[in-house]
Coordinates of C-alpha atoms and ligand atoms in Angstrom, one line a residue:
X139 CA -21.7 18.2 7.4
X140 CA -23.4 15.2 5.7
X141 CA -25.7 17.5 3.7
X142 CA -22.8 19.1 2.1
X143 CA -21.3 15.7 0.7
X144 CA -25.0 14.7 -0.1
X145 CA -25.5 17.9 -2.5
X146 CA -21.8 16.8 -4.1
X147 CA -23.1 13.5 -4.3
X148 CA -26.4 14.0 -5.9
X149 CA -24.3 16.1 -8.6
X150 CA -21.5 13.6 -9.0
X151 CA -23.6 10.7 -8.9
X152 CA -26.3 11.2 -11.1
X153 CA -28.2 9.1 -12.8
X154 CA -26.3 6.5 -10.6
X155 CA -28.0 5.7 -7.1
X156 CA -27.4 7.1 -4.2
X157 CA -24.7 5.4 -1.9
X158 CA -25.9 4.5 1.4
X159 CA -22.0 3.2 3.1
X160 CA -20.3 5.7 5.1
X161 CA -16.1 6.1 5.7
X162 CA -15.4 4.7 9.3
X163 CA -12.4 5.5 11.1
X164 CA -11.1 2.1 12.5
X165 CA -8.0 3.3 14.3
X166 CA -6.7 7.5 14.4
X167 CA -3.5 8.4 16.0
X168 CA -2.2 11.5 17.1
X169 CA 1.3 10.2 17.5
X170 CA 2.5 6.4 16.7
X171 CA 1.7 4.2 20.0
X172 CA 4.3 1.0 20.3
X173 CA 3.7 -1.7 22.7
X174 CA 6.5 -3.7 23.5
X175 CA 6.9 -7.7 24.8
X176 CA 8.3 -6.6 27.9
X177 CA 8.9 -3.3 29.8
X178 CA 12.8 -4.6 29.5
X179 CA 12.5 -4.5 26.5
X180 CA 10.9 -1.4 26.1
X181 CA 13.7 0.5 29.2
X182 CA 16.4 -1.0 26.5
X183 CA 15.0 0.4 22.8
X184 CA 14.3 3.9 25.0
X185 CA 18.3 3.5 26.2
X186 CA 19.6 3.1 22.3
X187 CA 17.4 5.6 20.9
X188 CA 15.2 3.1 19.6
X189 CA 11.6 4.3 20.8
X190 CA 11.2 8.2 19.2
X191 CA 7.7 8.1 18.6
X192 CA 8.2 11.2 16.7
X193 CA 9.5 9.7 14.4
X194 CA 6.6 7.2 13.1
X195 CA 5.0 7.6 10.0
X196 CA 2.5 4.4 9.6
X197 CA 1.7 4.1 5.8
X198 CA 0.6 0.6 5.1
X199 CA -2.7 -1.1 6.1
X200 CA -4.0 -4.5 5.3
X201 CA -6.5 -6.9 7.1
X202 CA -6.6 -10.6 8.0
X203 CA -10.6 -11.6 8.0
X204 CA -9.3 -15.2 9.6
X205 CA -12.0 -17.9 10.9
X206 CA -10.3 -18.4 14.1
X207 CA -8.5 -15.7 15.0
X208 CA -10.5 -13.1 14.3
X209 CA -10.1 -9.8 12.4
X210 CA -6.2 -8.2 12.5
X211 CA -5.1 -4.8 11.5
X212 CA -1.9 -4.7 10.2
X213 CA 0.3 -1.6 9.5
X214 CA 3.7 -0.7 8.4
X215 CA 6.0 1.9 9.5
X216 CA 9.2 2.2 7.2
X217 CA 12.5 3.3 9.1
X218 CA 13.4 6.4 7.0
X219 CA 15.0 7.0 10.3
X220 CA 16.1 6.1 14.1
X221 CA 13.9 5.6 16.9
X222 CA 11.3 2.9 15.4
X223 CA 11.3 -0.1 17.3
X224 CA 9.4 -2.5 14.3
X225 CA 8.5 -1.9 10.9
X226 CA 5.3 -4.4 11.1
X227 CA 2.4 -4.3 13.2
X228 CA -0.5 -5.5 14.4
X229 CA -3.3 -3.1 16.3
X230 CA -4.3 -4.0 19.5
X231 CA -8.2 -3.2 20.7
X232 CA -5.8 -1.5 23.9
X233 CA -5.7 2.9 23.3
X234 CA -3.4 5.2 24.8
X235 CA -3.9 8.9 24.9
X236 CA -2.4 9.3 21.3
X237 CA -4.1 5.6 20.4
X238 CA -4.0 2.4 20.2
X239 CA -1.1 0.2 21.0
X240 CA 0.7 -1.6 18.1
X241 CA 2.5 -4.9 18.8
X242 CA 5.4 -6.1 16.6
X243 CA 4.3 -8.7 13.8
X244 CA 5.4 -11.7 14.0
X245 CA 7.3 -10.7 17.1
X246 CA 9.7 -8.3 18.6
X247 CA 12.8 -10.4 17.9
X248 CA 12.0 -10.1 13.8
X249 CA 12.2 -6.1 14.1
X250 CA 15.3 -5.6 16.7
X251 CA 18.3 -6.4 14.6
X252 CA 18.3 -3.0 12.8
X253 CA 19.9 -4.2 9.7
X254 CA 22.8 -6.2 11.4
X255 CA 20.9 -9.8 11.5
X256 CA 19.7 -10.0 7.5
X257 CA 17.4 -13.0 8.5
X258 CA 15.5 -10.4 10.5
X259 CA 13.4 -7.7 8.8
X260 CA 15.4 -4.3 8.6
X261 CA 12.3 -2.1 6.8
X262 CA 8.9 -2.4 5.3
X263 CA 6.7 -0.1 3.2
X264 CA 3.6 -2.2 2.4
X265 CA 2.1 -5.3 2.4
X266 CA 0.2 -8.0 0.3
X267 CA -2.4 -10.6 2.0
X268 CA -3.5 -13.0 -0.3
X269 CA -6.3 -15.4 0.0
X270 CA -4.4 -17.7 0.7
X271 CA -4.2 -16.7 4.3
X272 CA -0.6 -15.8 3.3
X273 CA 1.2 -12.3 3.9
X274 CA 3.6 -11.1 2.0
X275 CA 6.7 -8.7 3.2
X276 CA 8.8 -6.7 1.5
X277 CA 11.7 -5.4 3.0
X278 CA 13.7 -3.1 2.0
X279 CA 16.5 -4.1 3.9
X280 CA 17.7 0.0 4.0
X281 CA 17.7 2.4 6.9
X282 CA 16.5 6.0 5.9
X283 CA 19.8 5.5 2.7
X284 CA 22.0 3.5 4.4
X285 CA 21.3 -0.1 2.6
X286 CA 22.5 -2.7 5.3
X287 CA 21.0 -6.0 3.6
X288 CA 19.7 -6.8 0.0
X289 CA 15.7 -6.4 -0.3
X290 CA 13.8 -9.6 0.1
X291 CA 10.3 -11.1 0.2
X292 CA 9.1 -12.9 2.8
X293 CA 5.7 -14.8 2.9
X294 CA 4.3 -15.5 6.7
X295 CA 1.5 -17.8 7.1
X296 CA -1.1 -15.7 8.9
X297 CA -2.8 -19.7 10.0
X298 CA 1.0 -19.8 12.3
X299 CA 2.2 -16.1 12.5
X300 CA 5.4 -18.1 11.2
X301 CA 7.8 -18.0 8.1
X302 CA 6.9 -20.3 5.0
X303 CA 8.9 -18.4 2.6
X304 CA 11.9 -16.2 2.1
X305 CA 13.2 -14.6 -1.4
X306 CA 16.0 -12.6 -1.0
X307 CA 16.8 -10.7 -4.3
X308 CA 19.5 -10.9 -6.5
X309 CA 21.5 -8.0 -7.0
X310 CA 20.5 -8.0 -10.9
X311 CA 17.2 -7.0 -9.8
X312 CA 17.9 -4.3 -8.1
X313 CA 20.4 -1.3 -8.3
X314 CA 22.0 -1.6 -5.0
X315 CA 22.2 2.3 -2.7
X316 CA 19.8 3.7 -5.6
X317 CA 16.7 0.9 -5.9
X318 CA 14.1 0.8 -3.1
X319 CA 11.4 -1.9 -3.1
X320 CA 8.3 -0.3 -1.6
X321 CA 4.6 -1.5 -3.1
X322 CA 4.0 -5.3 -3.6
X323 CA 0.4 -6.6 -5.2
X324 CA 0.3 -10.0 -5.0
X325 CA -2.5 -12.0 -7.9
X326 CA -3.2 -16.0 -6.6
X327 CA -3.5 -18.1 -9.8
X328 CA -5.0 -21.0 -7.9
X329 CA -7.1 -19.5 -4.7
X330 CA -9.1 -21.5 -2.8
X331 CA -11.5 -23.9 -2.1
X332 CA -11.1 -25.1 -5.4
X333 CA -7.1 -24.2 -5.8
X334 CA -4.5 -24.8 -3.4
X335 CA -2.4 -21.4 -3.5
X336 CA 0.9 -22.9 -5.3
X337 CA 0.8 -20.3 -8.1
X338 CA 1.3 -16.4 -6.6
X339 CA 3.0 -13.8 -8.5
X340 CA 3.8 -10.9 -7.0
X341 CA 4.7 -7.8 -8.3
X342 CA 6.7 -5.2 -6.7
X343 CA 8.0 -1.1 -7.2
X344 CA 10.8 0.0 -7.3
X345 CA 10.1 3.8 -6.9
X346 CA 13.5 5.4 -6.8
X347 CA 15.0 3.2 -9.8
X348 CA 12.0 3.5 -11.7
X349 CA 10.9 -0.3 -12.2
X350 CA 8.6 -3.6 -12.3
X351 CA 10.0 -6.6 -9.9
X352 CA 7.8 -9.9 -10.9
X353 CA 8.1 -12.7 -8.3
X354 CA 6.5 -16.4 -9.4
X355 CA 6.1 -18.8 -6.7
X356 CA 6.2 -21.7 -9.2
X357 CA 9.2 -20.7 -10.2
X358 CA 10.5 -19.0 -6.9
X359 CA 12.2 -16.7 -9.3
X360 CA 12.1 -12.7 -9.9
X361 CA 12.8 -10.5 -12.9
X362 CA 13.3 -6.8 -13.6
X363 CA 11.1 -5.0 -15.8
X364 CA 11.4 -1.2 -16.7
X365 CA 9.5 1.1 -19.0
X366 CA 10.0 5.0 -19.7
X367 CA 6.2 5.0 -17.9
X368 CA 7.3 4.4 -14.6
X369 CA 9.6 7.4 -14.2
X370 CA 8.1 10.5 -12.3
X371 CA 6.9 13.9 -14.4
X372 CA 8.8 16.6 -13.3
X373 CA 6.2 18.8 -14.2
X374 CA 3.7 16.7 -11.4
X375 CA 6.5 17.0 -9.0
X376 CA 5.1 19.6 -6.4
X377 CA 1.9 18.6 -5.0
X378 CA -0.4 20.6 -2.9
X379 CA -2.8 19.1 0.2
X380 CA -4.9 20.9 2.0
X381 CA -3.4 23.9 1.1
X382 CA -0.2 23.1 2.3
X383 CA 2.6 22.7 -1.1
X384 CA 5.7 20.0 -1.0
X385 CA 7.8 18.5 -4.3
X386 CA 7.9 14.7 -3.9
X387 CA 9.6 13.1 -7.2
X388 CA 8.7 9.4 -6.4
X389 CA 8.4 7.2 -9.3
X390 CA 6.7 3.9 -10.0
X391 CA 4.3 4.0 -7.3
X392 CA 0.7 2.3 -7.1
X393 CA -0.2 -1.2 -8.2
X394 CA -3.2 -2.6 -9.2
X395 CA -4.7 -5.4 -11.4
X396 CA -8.2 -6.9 -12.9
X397 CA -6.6 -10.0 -13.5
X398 CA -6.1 -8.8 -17.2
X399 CA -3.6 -5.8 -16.7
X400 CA -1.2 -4.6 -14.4
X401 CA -2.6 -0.4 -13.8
X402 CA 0.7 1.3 -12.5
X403 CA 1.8 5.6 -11.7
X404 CA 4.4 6.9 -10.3
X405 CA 3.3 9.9 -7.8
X406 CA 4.9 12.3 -9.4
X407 CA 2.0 11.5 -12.3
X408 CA -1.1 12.3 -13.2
X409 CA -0.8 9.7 -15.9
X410 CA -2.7 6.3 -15.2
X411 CA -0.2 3.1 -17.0
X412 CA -1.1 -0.8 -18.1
X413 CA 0.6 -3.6 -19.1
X414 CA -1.1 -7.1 -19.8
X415 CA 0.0 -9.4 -17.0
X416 CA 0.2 -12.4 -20.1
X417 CA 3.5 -10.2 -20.8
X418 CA 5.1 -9.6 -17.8
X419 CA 4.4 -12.7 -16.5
X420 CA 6.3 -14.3 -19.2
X421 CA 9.7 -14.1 -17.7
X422 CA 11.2 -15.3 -21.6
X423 CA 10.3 -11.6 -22.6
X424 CA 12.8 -9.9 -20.6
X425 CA 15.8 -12.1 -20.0
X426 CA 17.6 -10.5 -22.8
X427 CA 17.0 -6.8 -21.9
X428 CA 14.7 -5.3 -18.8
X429 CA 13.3 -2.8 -21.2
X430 CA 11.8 -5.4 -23.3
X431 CA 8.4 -5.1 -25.1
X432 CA 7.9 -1.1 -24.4
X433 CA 5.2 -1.0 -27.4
X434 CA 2.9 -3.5 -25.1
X435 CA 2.8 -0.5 -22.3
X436 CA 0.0 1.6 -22.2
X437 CA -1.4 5.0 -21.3
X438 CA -4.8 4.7 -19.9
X439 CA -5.8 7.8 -18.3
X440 CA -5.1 10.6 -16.7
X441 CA -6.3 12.6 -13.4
X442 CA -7.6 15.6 -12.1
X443 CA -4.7 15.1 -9.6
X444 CA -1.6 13.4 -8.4
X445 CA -2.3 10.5 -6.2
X446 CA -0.4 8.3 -4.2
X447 CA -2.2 4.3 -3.5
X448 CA -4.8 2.7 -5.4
X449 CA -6.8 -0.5 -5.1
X450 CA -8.8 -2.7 -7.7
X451 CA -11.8 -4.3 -6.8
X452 CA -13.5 -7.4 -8.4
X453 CA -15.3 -5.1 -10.4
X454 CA -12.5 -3.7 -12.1
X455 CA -13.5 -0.2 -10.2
X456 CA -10.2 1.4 -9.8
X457 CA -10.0 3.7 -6.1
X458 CA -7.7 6.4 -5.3
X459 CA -7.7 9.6 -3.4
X460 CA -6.7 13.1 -5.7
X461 CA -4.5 15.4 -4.0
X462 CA -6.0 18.6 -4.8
X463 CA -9.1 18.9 -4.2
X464 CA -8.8 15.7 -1.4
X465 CA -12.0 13.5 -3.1
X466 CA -12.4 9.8 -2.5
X467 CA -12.7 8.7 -6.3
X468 CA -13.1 5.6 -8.6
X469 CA -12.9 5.1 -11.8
X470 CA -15.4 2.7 -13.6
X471 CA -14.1 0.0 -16.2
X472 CA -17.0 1.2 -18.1
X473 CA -16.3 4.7 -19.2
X474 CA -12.8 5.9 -19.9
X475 CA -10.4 7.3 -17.3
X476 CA -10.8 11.1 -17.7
X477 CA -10.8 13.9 -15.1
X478 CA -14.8 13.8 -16.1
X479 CA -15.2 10.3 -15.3
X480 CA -13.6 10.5 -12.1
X481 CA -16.7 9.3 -9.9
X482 CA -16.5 11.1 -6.3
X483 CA -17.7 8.7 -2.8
X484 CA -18.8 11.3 -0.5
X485 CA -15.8 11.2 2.4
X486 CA -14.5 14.3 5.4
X487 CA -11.8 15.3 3.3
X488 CA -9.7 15.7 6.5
X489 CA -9.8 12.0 7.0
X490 CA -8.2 11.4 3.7
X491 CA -4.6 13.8 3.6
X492 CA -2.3 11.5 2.0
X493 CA -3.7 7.9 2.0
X494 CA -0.7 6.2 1.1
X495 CA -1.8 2.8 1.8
X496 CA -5.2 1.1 0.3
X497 CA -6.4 -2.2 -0.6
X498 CA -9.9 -4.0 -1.1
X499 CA -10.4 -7.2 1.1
X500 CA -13.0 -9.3 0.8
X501 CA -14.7 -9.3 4.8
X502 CA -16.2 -12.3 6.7
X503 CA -19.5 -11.7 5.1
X504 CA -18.3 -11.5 1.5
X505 CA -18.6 -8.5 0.8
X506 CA -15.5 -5.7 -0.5
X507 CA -14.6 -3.3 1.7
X508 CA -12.0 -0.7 0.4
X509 CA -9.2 0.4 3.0
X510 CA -7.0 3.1 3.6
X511 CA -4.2 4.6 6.0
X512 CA -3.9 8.1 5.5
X513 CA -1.1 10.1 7.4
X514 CA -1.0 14.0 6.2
X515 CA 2.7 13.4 4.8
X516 CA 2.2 17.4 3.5
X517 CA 2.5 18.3 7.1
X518 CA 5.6 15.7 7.2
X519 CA 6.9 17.0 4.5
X520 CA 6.6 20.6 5.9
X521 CA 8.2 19.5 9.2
X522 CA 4.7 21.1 10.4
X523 CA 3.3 18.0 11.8
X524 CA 1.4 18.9 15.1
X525 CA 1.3 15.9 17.7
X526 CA -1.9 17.6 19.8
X527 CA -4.2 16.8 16.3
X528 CA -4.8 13.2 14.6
X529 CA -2.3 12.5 12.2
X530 CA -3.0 9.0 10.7
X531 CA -6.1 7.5 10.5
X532 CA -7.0 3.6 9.3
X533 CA -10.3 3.8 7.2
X534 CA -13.0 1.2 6.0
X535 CA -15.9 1.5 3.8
X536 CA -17.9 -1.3 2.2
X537 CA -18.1 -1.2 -1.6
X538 CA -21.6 -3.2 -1.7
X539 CA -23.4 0.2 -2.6
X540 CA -21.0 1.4 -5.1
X541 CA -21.2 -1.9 -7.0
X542 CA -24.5 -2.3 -7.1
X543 CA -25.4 0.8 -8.7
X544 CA -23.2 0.7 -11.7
Ligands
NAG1511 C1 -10.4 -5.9 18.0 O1 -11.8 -5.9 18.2 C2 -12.4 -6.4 17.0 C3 -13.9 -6.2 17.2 O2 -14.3 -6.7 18.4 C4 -12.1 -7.8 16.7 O3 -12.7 -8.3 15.5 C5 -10.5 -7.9 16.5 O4 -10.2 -9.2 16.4 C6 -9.8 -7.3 17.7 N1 -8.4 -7.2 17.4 C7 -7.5 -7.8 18.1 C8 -6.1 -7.6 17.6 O5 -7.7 -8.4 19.1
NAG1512 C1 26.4 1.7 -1.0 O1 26.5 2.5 0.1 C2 27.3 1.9 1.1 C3 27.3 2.8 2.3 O2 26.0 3.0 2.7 C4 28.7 1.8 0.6 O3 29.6 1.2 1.5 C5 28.7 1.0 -0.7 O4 30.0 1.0 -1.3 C6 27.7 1.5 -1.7 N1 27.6 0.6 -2.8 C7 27.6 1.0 -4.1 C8 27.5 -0.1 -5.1 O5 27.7 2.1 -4.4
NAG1513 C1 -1.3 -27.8 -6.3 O1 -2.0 -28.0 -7.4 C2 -1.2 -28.1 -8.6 C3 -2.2 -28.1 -9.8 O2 -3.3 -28.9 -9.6 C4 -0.4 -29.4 -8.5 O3 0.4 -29.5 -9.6 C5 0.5 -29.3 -7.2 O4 1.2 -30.5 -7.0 C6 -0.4 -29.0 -6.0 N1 0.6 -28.6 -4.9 C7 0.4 -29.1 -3.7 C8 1.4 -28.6 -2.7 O5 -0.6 -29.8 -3.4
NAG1514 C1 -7.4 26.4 2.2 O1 -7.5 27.8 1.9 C2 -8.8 28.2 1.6 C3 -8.7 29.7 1.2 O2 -7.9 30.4 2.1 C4 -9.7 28.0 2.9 O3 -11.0 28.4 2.6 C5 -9.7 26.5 3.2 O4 -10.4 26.3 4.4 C6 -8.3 26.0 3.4 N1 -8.3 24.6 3.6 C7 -7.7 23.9 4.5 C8 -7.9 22.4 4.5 O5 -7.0 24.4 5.3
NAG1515 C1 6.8 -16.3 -23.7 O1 7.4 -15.4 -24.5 C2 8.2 -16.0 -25.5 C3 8.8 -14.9 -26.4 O2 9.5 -14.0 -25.6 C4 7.3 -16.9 -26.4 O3 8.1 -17.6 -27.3 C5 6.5 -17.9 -25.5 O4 5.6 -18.6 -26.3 C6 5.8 -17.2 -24.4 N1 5.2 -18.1 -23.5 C7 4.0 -18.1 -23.2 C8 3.5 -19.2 -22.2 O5 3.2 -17.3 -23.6
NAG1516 C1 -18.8 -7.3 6.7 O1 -19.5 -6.4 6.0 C2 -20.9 -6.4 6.3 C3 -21.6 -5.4 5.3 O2 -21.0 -4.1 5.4 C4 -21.1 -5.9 7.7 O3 -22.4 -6.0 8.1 C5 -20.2 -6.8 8.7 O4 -20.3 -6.3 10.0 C6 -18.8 -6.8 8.2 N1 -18.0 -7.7 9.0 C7 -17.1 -7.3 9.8 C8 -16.3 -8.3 10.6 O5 -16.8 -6.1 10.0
NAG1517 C1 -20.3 -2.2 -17.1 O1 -19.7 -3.3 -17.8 C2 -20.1 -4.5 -17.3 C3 -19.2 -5.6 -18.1 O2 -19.0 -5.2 -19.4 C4 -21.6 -4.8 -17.4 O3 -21.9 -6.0 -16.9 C5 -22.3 -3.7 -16.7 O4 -23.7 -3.7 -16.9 C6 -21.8 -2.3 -17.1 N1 -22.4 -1.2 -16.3 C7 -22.9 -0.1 -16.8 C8 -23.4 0.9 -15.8 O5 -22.9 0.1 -18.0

């Protein structure tokens, strides 16, 4: 199998060097595995319908490279319907038959509320850890439509596993039983050892609205952005994996940054977007009119394929996985972002259906390592999912090669 992706390699590649890192699967699942503080507690979330398995669709990852408490794996698992006992999660090293055991992050009593306690968390997509040893949450606060709280952000400090922060969102940010808050980046101004983490801004989708959400610690204020960019293409509506076709309109999607510009697509896209941060940072542009300063939005590129995450490393490389053909690709900040220029990183295609979750963290080591969850959603989508196979997989892959032979 290797031989085939060298060949690919070699031809994609060339004249840069050969890459010597290799995809590893951290963590696969054949169905979602959910550990619970108690076997009460566990006999009582089976009794309300609260524990369907079947129902788990994990599609965030991100990692804690902490001094003292070691290396955590954490992953998200929205509630687009009943039966999921916590939205956040942290892997344990413990596997079950379908494999390994997640335990609730922070704990068990933020997740079983279910929308009626808005202090709790009702729903998360994704993630942001910051340097800062600081994890940002955003909830949703919706139940597959039903909207039971309003979305807010909420910072833990990964140092006490406790609360630091909470932002609950205004309604004039979002557009309440139509807006859904599901990718947050999150850029430290200040990061350590010479800062000391007090300015964070945050930026946040709103896929089913179609906008920009900027938070500013300094400020602890949000504002709404939106651009005719961030809408889906119809025409890049129906997207085919591994041979298997689904339509998925979502809009403003994927968020990433090189500290200049804010890169942004909706899924439904093969269009890559930019705006400079120095604009929508600037919350004076947009407090008359959320559709402020359209002429500073950019096109950038364009793919060879739909995509769904992306990451940014400190390179300004810019990661995402094409839909059809499945290739693990990056795009260089030295050429421009054309199908040509689409630079493959020999991976198993079958380990990469639908990564809908990927960031770069910087490992105890120092150096990047780029990492996915990828969870077939075509066979989701298809209501063909088959619980005997692995569905969703967590992935790592240093970038040291990569960066070294530009
Ligand atoms: C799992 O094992 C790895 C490697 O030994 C370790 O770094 C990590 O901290 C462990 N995770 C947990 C949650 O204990
Ligand atoms: C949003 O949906 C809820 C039911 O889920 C409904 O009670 C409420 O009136 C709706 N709000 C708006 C602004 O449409
Ligand atoms: C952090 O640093 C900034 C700028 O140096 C300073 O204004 C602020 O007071 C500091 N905050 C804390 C909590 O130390
Ligand atoms: C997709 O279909 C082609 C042609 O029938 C086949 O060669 C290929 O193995 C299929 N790929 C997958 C992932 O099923
Ligand atoms: C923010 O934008 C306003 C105009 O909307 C401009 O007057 C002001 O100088 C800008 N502030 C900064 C810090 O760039
Ligand atoms: C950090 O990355 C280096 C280089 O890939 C690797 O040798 C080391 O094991 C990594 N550290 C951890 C905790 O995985
Ligand atoms: C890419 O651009 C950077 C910064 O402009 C430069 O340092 C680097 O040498 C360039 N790499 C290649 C392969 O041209």
């Amino acid at each position: 199998m290797w031989g085939r992706y060298l060949v690919v390699l070699l031809l994609a590649l060339t004249p840069h060097a050969i890459l010597s890192s290799e995809l590893e699967t951290v963590y696969e699942w054949k169905q979602m595995v959910f550990g619970f503080p108690t076997d009460a507690d566990r006999q009582e979330a089976i009794a309300n319908g609260n524990l369907i398995p079947e129902n788990a669709t994990p599609i965030d990852v991100a990692v804690d490279y902490h001094s003292e408490k070691g290396t955590r794996v954490f992953t998200t698992t929205p509630r687009f319907t009943t039966g999921i006992p916590y939205t956040l999660a942290v892997v344990t090293n413990t596997t079950e038959d379908n494999g390994p055991v997640l335990m609730p992050y922070p704990d068990y009593s933020w997740h079983n509320s279910y929308g009626d306690d808005c202090d709790k968390i009702t729903s998360v997509y994704r993630v942001a850890i910051t340097e800062c040893n600081q994890m940002f949450v955003l909830d949703t606060g919706a139940i597959f439509t039903v909207k039971h709280c309003p979305p807010q952000l909420l910072v833990f400090d990964l140092n006490t596993d406790t609360l630091s922060h909470r932002y609950v969102f205004d309604p004039s940010i979002y557009t309440a039983n139509a807006s859904l808050f599901i990718t947050p980046r999150a850029i430290v101004s200040d990061p350590p050892p010479t800062g000391n983490c007090s300015n964070v801004k945050v930026y946040m989708t709103d896929v089913t609205f179609h906008g920009l959400v900027v938070y500013d610690s300094e400020l602890d204020a949000a504002w709404r952005i939106e651009n005719r960019f961030m809408y889906p293409h119809p025409d890049q509506g129906v997207h085919t994996i591994a041979n298997q076709t689904f339509i998925l309109m979502d809009g403003m999607f994927a968020l990433a940054s090189d500290q200049e510009q804010l890169y942004f697509h909706p899924l439904a896209s093969v269009t890559e977007y930019a705006v400079p941060l120095s604009i929508i940072n600037n919350r004076t542009n947009f407090l008359d009119s959320d559709v402020a300063m359209p002429e500073a939005f950019s096109q950038v590129g364009t793919r060879s394929s739909s995509t769904a995450a992306e990451a940014m490393d400190s390179q300004g490389n810019l990661y995402f996985v094409t839909f059809n053909p499945i290739k693990l690709t990056y795009w260089s900040p030295n050429a421009t972002y054309t199908p040509e220029n689409e630079i493959e990183i020999p991976a198993d295609p079958q380990l990469i259906e639908f990564v809908s979750g990927m960031k770069v963290h910087t490992n105890d080591t120092g150096v990047e390592e780029l990492w996915m969850l990828s969870d077939r959603f075509q066979e989701i989508a298809n209501g063909a999912i088959d619980f005997s196979e692995i569905n969703f997989r967590i992935l790592r892959r240093p970038l040291d090669d990569i960066q070294n032979s530009d």
